[in-house]
One Martini backbone bead per residue (centre of mass of N, CA, C, O) as a GRO file, in nm:
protein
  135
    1UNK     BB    1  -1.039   2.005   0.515
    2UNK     BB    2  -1.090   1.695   0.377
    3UNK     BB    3  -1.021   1.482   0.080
    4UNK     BB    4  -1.072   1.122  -0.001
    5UNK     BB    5  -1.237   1.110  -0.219
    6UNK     BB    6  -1.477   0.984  -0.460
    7UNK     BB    7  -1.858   1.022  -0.403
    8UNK     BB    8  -1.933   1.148  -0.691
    9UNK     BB    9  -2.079   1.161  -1.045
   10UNK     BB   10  -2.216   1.372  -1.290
   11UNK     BB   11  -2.332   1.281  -1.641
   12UNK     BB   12  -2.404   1.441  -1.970
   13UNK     BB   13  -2.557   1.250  -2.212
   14UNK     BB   14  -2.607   1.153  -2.607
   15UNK     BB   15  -2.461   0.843  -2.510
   16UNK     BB   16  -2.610   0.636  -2.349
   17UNK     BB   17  -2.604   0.365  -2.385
   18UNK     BB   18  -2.261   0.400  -2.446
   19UNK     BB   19  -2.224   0.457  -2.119
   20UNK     BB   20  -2.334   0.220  -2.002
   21UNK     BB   21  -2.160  -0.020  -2.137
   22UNK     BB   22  -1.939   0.077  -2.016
   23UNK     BB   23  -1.960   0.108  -1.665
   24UNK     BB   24  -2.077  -0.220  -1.696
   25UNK     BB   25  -1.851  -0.375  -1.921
   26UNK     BB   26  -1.583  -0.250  -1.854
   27UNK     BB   27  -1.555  -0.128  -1.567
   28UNK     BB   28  -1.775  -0.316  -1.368
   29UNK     BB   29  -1.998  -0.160  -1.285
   30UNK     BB   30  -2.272  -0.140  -1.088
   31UNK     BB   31  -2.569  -0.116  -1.070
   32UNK     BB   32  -2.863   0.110  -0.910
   33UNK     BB   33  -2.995   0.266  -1.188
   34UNK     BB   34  -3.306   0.241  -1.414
   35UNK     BB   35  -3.383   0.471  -1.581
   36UNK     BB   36  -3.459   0.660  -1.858
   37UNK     BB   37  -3.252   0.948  -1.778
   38UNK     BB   38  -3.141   0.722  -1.558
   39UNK     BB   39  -2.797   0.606  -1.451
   40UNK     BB   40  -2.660   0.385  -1.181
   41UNK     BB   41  -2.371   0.336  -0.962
   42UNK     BB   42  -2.131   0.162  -0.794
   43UNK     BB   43  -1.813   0.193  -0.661
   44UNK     BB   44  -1.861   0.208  -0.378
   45UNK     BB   45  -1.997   0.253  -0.084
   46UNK     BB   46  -1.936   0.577  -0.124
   47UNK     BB   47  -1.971   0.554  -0.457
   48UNK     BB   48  -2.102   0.739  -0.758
   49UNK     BB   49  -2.257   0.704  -1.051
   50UNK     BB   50  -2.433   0.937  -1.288
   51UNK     BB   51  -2.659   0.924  -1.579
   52UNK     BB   52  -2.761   1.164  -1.823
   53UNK     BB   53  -2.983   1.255  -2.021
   54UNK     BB   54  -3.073   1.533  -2.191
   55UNK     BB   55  -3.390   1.535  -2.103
   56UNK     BB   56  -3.286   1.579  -1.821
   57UNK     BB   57  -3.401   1.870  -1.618
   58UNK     BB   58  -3.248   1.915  -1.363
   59UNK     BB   59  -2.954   1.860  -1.509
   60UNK     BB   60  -2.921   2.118  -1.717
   61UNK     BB   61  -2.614   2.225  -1.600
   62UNK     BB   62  -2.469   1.982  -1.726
   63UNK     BB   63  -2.239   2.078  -1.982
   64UNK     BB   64  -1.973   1.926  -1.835
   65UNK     BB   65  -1.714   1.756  -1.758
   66UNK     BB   66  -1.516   1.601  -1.509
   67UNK     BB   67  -1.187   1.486  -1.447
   68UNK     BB   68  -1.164   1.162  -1.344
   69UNK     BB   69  -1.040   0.935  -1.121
   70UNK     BB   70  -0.964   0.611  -1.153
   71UNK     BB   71  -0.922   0.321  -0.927
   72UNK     BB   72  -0.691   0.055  -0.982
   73UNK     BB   73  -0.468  -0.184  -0.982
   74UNK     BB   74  -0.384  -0.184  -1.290
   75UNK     BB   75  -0.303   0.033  -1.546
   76UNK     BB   76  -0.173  -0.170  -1.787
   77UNK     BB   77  -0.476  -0.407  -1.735
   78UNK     BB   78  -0.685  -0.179  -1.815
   79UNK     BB   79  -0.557  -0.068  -2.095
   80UNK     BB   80  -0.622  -0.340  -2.234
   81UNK     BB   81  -0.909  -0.370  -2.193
   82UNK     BB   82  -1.000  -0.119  -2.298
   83UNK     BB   83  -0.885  -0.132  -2.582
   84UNK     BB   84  -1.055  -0.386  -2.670
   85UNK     BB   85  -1.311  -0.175  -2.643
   86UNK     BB   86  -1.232   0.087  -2.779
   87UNK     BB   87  -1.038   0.290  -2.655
   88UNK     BB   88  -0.894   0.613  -2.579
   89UNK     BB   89  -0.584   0.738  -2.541
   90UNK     BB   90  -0.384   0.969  -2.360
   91UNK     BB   91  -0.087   0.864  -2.446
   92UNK     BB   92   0.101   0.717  -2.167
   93UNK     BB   93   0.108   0.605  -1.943
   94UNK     BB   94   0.226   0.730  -1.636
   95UNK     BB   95   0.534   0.789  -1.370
   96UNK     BB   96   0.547   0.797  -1.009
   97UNK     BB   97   0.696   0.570  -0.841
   98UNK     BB   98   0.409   0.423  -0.714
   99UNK     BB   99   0.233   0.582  -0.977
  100UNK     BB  100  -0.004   0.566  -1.196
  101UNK     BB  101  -0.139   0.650  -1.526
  102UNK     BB  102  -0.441   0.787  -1.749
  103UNK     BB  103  -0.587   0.882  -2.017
  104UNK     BB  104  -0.922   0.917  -2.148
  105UNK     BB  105  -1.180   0.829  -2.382
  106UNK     BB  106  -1.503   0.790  -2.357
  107UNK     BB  107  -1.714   0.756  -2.602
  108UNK     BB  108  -1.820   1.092  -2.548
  109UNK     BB  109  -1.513   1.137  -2.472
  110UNK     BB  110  -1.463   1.211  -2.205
  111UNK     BB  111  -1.241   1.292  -1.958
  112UNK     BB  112  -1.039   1.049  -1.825
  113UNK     BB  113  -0.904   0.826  -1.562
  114UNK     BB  114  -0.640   0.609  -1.440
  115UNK     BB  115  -0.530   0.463  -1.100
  116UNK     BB  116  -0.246   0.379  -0.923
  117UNK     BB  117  -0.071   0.193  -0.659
  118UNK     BB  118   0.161  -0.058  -0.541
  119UNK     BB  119   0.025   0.022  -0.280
  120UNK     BB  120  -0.154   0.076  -0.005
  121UNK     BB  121  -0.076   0.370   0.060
  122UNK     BB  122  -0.359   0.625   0.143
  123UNK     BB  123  -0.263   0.929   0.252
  124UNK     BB  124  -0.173   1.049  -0.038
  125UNK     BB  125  -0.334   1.336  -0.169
  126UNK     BB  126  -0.150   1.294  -0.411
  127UNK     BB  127   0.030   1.337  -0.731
  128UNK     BB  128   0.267   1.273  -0.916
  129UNK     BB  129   0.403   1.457  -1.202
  130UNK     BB  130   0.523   1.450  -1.522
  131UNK     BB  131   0.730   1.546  -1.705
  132UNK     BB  132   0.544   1.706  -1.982
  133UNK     BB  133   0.262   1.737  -1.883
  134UNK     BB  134  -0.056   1.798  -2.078
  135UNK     BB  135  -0.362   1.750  -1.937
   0.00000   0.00000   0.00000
């Protein structure tokens, strides 16, 4: 088995209209579904991610979210967009070599990364930690 990214996500929240504008309008996430308790997005061609409210029954089992990682281009200037959006991030940028990263808490605290490499070279399957990551 080999796992090459994130291909789906959901998430069941009590903020949900502050995480569809959080996803729709800071992220600038695609919607592709618009229903009472799931809203729907495109992340790339084979990428979603799905948000439901807590009345949403069916997946009553989503209890935590898991933390994932968002690639961005750049996450200097992702986290000053964000920043601006009133976004909490957790510590300072972290970097090894040419991969940096970040988390932050989304709206409803749900705690997420973003993450940039410098170069095109998607081959590697890990990241390096820096030294005292507390994550």
């Amino acid at each position: 088995m080999h796992v090459k990214g994130l291909v789906w996500l959901g998430l069941r929240t009590t903020q949900f209209e502050q995480m569809v504008k959080f996803f729709r309008d800071v992220m600038g996430l695609q919607p592709i579904r618009d229903e009472p308790e799931l809203a729907g997005f495109q992340l790339t061609k084979d990428t979603q991610l799905e948000l439901y409210r807590p009345e949403e029954e069916f997946h009553a089992f989503f209890t935590t979210g898991p933390v994932v990682g968002f690639q961005v281009d750049d996450v200097d200037a992702a986290r000053a967009t964000m920043e601006a959006a009133g976004i909490e991030f957790i510590g300072p940028i972290q970097r090894a070599g040419k991969t940096s990263w970040n988390h932050f808490r989304a709206p409803d605290g749900t705690v997420f990364e973003i993450l940039s490499r410098a170069d095109e070279d998607r081959r590697a399957t890990r990241r390096p930690r820096a030294a005292g990551n507390r994550d």
